[in-house]
XYZ file of C-alpha atoms in Angstrom:
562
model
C -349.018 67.574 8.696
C -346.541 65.040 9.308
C -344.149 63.699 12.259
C -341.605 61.582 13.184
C -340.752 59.361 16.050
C -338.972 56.464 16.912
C -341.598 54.636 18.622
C -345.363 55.050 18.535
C -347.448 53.657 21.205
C -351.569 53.888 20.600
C -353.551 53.493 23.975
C -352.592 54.946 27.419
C -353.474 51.804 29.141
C -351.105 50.248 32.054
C -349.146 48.512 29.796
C -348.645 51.565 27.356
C -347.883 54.223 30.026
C -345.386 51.090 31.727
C -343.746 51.144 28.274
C -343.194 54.815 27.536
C -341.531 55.034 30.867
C -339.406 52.236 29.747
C -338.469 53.677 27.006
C -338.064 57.482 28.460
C -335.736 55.770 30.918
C -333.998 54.619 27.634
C -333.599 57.849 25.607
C -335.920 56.746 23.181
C -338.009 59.531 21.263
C -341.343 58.229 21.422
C -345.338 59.297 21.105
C -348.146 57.577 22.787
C -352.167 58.780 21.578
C -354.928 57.594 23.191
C -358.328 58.049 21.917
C -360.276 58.720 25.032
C -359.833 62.400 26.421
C -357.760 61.333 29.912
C -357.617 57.877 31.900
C -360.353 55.236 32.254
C -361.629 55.751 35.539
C -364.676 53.171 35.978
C -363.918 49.691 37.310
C -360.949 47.243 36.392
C -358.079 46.038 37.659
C -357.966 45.452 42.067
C -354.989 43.212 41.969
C -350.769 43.944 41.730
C -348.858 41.449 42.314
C -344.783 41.218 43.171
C -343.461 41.098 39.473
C -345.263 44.001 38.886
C -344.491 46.127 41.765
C -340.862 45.216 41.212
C -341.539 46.578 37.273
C -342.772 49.768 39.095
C -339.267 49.984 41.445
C -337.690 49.295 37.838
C -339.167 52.530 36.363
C -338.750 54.362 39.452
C -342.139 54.615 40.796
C -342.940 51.996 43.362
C -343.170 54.395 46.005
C -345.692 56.711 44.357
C -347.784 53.196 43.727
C -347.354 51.500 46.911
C -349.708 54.624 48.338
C -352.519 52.625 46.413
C -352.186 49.678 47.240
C -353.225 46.839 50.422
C -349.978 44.835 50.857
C -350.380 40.955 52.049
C -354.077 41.183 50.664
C -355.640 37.839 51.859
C -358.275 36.141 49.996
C -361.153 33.482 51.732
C -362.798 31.269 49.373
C -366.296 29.947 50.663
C -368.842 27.927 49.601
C -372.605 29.030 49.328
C -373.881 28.707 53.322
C -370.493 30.975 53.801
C -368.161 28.446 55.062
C -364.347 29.480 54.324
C -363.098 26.301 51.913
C -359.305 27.473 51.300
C -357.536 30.469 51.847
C -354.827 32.170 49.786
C -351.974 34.111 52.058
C -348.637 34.076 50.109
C -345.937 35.155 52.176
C -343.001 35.266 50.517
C -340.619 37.904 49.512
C -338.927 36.287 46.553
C -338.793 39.070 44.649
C -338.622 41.931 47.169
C -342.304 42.890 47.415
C -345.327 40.772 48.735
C -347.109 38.400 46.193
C -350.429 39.648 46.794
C -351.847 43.070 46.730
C -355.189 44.902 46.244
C -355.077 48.044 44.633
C -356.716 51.517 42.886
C -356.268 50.730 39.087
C -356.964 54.386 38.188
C -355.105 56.129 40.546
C -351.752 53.726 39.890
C -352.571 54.551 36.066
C -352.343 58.292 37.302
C -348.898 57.657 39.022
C -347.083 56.081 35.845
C -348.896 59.147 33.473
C -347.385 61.220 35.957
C -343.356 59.450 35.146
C -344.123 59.270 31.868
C -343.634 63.648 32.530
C -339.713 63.144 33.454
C -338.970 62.163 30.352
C -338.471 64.546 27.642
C -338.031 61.953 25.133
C -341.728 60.993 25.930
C -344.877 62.811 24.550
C -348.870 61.768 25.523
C -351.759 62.912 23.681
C -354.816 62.203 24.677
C -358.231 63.113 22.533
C -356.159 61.262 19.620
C -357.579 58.515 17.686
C -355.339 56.402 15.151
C -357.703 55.950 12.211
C -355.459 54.332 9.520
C -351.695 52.429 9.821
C -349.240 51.377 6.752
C -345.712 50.050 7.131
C -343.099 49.718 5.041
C -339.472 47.925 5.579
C -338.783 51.394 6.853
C -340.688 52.215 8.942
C -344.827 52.535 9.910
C -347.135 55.581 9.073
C -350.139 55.717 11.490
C -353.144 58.642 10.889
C -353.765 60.149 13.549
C -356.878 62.750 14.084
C -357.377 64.995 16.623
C -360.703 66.541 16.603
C -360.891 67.812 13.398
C -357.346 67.682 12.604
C -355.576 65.159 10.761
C -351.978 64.179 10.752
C -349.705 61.508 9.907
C -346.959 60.564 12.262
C -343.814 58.150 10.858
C -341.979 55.801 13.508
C -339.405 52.648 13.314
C -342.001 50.869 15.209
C -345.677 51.163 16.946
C -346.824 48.992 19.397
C -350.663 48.417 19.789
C -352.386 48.247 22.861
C -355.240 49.744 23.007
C -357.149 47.351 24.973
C -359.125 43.848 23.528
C -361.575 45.847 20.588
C -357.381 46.646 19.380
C -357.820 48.945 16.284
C -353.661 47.978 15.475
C -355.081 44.155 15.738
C -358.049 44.543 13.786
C -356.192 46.787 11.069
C -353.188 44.244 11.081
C -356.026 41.171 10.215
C -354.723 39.200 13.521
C -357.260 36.688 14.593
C -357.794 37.501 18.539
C -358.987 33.644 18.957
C -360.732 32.293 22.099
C -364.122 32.746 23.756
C -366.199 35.051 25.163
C -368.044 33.430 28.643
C -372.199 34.100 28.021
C -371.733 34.676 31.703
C -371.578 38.361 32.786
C -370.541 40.422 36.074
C -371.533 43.188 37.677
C -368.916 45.750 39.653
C -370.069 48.055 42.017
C -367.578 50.070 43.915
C -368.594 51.734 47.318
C -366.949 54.774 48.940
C -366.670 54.842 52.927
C -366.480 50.989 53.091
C -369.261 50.125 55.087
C -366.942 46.764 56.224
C -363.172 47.897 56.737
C -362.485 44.302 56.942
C -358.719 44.056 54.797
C -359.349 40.913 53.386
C -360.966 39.767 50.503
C -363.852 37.075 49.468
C -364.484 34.424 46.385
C -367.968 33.514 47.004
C -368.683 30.241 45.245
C -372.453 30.105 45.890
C -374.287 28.465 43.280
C -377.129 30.614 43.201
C -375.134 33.313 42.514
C -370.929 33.968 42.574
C -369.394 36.468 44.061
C -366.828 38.756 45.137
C -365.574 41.653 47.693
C -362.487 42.948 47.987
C -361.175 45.879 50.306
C -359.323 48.501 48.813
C -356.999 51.792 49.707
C -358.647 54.824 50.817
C -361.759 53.188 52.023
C -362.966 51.655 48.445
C -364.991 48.401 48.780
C -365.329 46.082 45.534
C -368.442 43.927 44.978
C -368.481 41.848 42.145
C -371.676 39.279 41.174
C -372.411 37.151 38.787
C -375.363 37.876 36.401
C -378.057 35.262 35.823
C -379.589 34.271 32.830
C -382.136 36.588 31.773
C -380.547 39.861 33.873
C -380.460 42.597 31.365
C -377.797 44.708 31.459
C -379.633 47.775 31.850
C -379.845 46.650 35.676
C -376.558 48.404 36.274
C -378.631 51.424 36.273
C -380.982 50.265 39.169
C -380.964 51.243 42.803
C -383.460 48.448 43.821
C -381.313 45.906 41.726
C -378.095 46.642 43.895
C -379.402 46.734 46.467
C -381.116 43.323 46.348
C -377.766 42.088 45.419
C -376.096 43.683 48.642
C -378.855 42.793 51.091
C -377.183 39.896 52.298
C -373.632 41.661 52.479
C -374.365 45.156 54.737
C -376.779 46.157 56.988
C -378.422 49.023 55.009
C -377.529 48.719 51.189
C -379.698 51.577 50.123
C -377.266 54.046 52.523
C -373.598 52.933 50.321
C -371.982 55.330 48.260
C -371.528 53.878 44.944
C -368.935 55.839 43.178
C -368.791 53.577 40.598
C -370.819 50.472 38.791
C -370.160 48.494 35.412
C -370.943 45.465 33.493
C -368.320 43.087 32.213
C -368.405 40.147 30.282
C -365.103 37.055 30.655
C -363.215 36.812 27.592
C -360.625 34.510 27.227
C -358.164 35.492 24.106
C -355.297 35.087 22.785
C -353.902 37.494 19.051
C -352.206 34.358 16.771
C -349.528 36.908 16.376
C -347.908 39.627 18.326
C -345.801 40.805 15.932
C -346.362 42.091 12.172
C -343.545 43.533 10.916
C -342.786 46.477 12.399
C -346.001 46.321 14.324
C -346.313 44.872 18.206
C -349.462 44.314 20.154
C -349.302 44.170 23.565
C -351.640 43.817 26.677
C -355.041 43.480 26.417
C -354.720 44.272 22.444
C -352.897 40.847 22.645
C -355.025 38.927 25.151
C -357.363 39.231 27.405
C -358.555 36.993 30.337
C -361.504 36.831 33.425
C -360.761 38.692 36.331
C -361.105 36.596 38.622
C -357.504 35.218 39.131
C -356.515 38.989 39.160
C -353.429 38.527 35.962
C -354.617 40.730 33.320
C -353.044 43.978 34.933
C -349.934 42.131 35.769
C -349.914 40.351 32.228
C -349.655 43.808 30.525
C -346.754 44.940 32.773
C -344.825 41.584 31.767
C -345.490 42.249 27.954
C -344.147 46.217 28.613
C -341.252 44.481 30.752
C -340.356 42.873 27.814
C -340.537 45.102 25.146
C -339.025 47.990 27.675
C -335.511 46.440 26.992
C -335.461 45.038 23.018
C -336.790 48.077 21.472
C -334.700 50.612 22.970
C -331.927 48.126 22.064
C -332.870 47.778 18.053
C -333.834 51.619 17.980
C -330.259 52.559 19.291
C -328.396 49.861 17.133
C -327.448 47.502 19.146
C -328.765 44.723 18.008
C -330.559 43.690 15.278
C -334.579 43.382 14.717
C -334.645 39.716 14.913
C -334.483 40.503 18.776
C -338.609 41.485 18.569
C -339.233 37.678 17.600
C -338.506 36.714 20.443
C -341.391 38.951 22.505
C -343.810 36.830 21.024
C -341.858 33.786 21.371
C -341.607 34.574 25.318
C -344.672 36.016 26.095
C -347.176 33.835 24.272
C -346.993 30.665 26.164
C -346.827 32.661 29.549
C -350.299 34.265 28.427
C -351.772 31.626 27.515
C -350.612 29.586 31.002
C -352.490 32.593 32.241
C -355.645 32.385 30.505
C -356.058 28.955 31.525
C -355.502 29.664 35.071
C -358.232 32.432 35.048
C -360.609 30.403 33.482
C -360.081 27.464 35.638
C -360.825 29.978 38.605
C -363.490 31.268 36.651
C -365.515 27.515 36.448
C -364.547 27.328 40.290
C -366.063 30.688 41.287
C -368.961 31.438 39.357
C -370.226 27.669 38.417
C -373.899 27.448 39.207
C -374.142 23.461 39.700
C -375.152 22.513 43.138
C -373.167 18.529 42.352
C -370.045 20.441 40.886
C -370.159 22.737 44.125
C -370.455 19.987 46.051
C -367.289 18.030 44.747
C -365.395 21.027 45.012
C -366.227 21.725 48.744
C -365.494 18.286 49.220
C -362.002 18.612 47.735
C -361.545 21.532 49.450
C -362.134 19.451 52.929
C -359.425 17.303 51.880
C -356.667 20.090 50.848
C -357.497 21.257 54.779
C -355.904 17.941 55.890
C -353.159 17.355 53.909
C -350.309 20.441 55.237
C -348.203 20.426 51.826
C -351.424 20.798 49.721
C -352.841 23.473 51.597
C -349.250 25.224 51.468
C -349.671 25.095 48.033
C -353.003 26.509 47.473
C -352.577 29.311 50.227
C -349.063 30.395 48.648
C -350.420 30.419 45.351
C -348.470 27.972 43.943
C -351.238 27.030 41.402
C -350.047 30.381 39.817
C -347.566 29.700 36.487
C -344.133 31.888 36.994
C -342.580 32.909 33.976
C -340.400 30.500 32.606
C -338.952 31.068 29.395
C -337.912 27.860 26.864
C -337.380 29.921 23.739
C -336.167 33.707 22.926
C -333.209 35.307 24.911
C -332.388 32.529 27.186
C -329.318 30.160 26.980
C -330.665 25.891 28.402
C -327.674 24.413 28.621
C -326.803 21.257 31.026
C -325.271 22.028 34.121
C -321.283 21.244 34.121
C -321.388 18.718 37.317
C -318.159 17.455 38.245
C -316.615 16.043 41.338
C -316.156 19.606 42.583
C -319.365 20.487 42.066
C -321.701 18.268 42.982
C -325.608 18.779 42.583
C -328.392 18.737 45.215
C -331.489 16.245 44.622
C -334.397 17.847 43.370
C -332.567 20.692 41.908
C -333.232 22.348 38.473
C -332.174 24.928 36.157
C -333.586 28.202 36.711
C -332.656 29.818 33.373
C -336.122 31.394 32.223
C -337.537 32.093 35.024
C -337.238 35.592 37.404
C -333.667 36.052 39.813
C -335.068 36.532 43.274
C -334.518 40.119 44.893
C -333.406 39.807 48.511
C -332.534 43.045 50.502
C -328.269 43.434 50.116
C -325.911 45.743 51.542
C -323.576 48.238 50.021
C -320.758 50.347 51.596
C -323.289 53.619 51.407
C -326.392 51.648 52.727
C -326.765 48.493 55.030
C -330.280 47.566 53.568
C -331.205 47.975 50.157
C -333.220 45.861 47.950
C -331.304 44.173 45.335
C -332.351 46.066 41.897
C -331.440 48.951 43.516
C -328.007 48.051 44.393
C -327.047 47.021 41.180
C -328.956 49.893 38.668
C -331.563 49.043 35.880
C -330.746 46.764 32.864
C -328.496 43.757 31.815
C -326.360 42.455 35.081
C -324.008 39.876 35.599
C -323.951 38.538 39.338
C -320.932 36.429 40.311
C -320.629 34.728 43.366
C -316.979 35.137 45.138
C -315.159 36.620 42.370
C -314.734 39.592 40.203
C -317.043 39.150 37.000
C -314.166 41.405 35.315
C -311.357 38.925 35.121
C -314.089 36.480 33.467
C -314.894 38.766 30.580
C -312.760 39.191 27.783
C -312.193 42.474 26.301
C -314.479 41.964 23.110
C -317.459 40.927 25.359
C -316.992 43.890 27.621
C -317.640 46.090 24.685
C -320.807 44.622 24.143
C -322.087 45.040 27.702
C -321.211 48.546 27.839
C -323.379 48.812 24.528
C -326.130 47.076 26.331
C -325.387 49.625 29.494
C -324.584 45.667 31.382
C -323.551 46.118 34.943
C -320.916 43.198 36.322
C -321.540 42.628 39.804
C -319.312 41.106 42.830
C -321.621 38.864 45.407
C -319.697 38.603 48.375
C -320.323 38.077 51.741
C -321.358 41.513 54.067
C -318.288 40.539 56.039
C -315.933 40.809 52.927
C -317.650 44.115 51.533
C -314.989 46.669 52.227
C -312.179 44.554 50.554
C -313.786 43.206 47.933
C -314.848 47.181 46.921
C -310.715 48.125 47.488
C -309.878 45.763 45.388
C -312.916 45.954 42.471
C -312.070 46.091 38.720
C -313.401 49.559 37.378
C -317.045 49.785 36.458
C -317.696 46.730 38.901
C -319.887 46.691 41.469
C -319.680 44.982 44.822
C -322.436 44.221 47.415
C -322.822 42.032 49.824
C -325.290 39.255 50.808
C -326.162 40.579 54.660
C -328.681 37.916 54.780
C -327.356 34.632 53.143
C -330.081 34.315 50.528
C -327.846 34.977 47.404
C -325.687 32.294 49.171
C -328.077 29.498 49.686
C -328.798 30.517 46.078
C -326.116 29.725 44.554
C -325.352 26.768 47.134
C -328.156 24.846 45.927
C -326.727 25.513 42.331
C -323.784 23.835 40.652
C -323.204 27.472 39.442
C -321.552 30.397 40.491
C -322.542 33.008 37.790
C -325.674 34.223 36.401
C -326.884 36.391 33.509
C -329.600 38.354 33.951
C -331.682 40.772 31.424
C -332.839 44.327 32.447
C -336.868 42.465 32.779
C -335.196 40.110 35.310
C -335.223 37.302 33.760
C -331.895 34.442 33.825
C -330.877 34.599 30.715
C -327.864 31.808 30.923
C -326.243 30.533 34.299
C -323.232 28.819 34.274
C -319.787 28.511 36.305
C -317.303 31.588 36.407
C -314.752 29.701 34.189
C -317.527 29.712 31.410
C -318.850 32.959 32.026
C -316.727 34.532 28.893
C -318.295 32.082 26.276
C -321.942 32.004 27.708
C -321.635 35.275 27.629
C -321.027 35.452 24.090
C -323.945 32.763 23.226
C -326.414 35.236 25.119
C -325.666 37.952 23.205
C -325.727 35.751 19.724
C -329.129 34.685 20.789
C -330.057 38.159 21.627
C -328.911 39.248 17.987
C -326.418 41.876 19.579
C -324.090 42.956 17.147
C -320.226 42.819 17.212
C -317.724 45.311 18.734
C -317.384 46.139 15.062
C -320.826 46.604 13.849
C -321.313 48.367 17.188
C -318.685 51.093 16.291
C -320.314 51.758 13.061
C -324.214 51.813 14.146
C -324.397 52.271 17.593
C -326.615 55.693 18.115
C -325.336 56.921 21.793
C -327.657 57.663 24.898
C -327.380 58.207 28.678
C -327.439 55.319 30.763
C -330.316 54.963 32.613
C -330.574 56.617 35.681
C -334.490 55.985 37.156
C -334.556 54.267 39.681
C -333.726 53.864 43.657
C -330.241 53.298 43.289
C -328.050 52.803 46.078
């Protein structure tokens, strides 16, 4: 028996189930099998952070996963006798949602399997196991089997990630290089949390590491480091927790552990993320320690990515060449990430009594210096995307004796466009991605993006489903909205930010991709021909090719749009 699709996606992981609402949001006729007969439901993930819950308002689900999830989650570091050494409190809304947040893995899993069911574009099979995968330049042929069963199913393109033992990776011969940490964990998750503090802890006691976290619906995490010599099979003992936990509750043998597991810190990266017209993504691409809480958000990013190019090549827009550039985006940003976690990793779970020393020591200084401890508590250590290759458009800023440039400032092509709350004429406080609909928009400050655009370009946005967008002040909404080209949109900067924004820029127009990412920024005089660079660079084809391949579908509509 034999199927087609236009995209296959093996493993129902977070960044699978991200992707096939991406792509359900898109049109796009696509299949996603998982092995395992319904969700992983044992210990993983605890931390989503604001990228990612603005990738959840993106697919339309942020409210269903906020329900999960302790906003503002602080975190105390302390040293062995229990002394707090730094904290970590970011505060900032830069991108609409707070930076730090614990949360339920499996029950946010649940939510985007649940969206996944709005789409009927969008089929998941669980209990089925790809066993065998050929491509061709037209296309890729996976086996899949299903209990006994066996079929084939034919797609344009299948994307891989089914989590670090990847049978896509393994089948494609892509070296998953790094290390693997002799150093194991133990998670034990309580019911009924016997603290209720909200908080979490980073023990950095040399005799043994550890960690607690509080999550939603009374969950408590406890995570230690195993010593040399601990056999795994500990997991299983009662008297073994408990010795672990004696020092934590009162009464460790009266928890209710709903859930325990052994883990191990691996630190890899796949030499490749693309094989033709094969992808790997999330954990089949890399993996990383937990500790610095990215591996969750790291798949999101890679489904963020991929949620906008595929449906674009599927649907003709633009060519294939576009899917070099995941890879070319994505890989440095992982590996920034790896590094980070197992830098925290060392920091955490080291067992040296001098090397805990040093660092409690450094830590005393950080408390005394006010930008340095700014730093560490708003998590500035942590590497933002920034993109120097793949759809983004570095050019030199045109300075002039109009527009003069502020010391200190840079370029922010590559990296995410804040989200600050905006108004519209139908609401007075709205966050911005919702103002302005999913995918490519154009933001211009003062002026109608329309005149800007010449008519060629325009026909390539609309291919792209682009939205141009008029920033205004609140106070000039209503006649900026009377007087709005068709098809642009108008809202107004109640609060300044977008503003200061583009004050501290010598720009006044910015290009930004449906995964939120500045793609080009640039003044509104040159908005027409950086325009057309982005969409070179972006392989989108011309209003001509476009009228011969371009396979129609709905704009997208999920989302909170105002």
């Amino acid at each position: 028996m034999s199927e087609q699709t236009e995209i296959l996606i093996i493993g129902a992981g977070p960044t699978g189930l991200t992707l096939a609402n991406l792509l359900g949001m898109n049109g796009i006729r696509t299949i996603l099998v998982e092995a395992r007969a319904k969700l992983i439901d044992y210990p993983r993930a605890v931390g989503i952070d604001d990228e990612s819950l603005r990738a959840m308002q993106t697919i339309g689900l942020v409210d269903e996963v906020l329900v999960h999830t302790v906003p503002d989650q602080q975190v105390r570091i302390v040293n062995g006798t229990g002394k707090i050494i730094a904290g970590i409190n970011p505060v900032t809304r830069e991108f609409g949602w707070p930076r730090r947040n614990g949360f339920v893995q499996p029950l946010v899993d649940e939510v985007l399997l649940e969206g996944t069911r709005r789409f009927d574009c969008v089929d998941v099979r669980f209990g089925s196991e790809a066993t065998d995968l050929t491509q061709d330049k037209n296309g890729v042929t996976v086996t899949i089997k299903t209990g006994d069963e066996e079929r084939t199913i034919h797609a344009a393109y299948v994307v891989g990630c089914e989590g670090g033992r990847s049978f896509t990776r393994q089948k494609l011969g892509i070296p998953f290089t790094g290390t693997t940490r002799e150093q194991r964990g133990l998670v034990i998750d309580v019911a009924n949390d016997p603290l209720g503090t909200p908080h979490a802890v980073f023990g950095g006691d040399p005799a043994r590491g550890y960690a607690t976290l509080s999550l939603p619906h009374g969950i408590r995490r406890w995570e230690f480091m195993l010593l040399e010599g601990e056999d795994d099979d500990l997991v299983h003992s009662d008297e073994f927790l408990h010795q672990l936990l004696k020092d934590h509750v009162t009464d460790p043998s009266s928890l209710d552990v709903i859930r325990r597991r052994i883990y191990e810190h691996h630190a890899r990266v796949a030499e490749r993320f693309r094989e033709g017209r094969v992808l790997l993504a999330g954990d089949a691409a890399h993996v990383m320690p937990v500790v610095a809480g990215q591996g969750w958000n790291s798949c999101i990013r890679d489904a963020m990515n991929l949620g906008w190019k595929l449906p674009a090549v599927v649907r003709g827009v633009a060519g294939e060449q576009l899917l070099d550039t995941y890879a070319e985006e994505r890989q440095d940003h992982v590996k920034a990430m790896v590094e980070l976690s197992v830098g925290m990793a060392k920091v955490v779970t080291n067992r040296s009594k001098i090397t805990s020393a040093v660092r409690d020591a450094t830590a005393a200084v950080i408390e005394h210096l006010p930008k340095l401890k700014s730093y560490v508590s708003g998590q500035g250590f942590k590497p933002m995307p920034k993109y120097t290759r793949g759809v983004v458009l570095h050019v030199p800023w045109q300075v002039s004796k109009s527009v003069p440039v502020e010391d200190g400032a840079h370029p922010s092509t590559g990296t995410l466009f804040p989200q600050p709350r905006v108004k519209t004429l139908e609401r007075d406080d709205v966050l911005l991605d919702d103002a302005t609909a999913v995918g490519w928009r154009i933001y211009v400050w003062n002026n109608d993006p329309a005149y800007f655009v010449s008519a060629e370009v325009r026909i390539q946005l609309d291919a792209l489903h682009a939205t141009l967008v008029h920033v205004v002040p609140s106070t000039q909404l209503s006649w900026a909205e009377e007087h709005a080209s068709p098809g642009v949109r108008v809202i107004g900067d109640s609060n300044g930010l977008l503003k200061t924004w583009f004050h501290d820029r010598p720009i006044s127009a910015v290009i930004v991709r449906p995964d939120h990412v500045i793609a080009a920024e640039c003044l509104a005089q040159d908005l027409n021909g950086t325009l057309q660079r982005v969409l070179e660079s972006a392989y989108v084809k011309t209003p001509a090719e476009l009228a011969k391949t371009l396979v129609s579908v709905p704009v997208p509509e999920v989302g909170r749009v105002a």
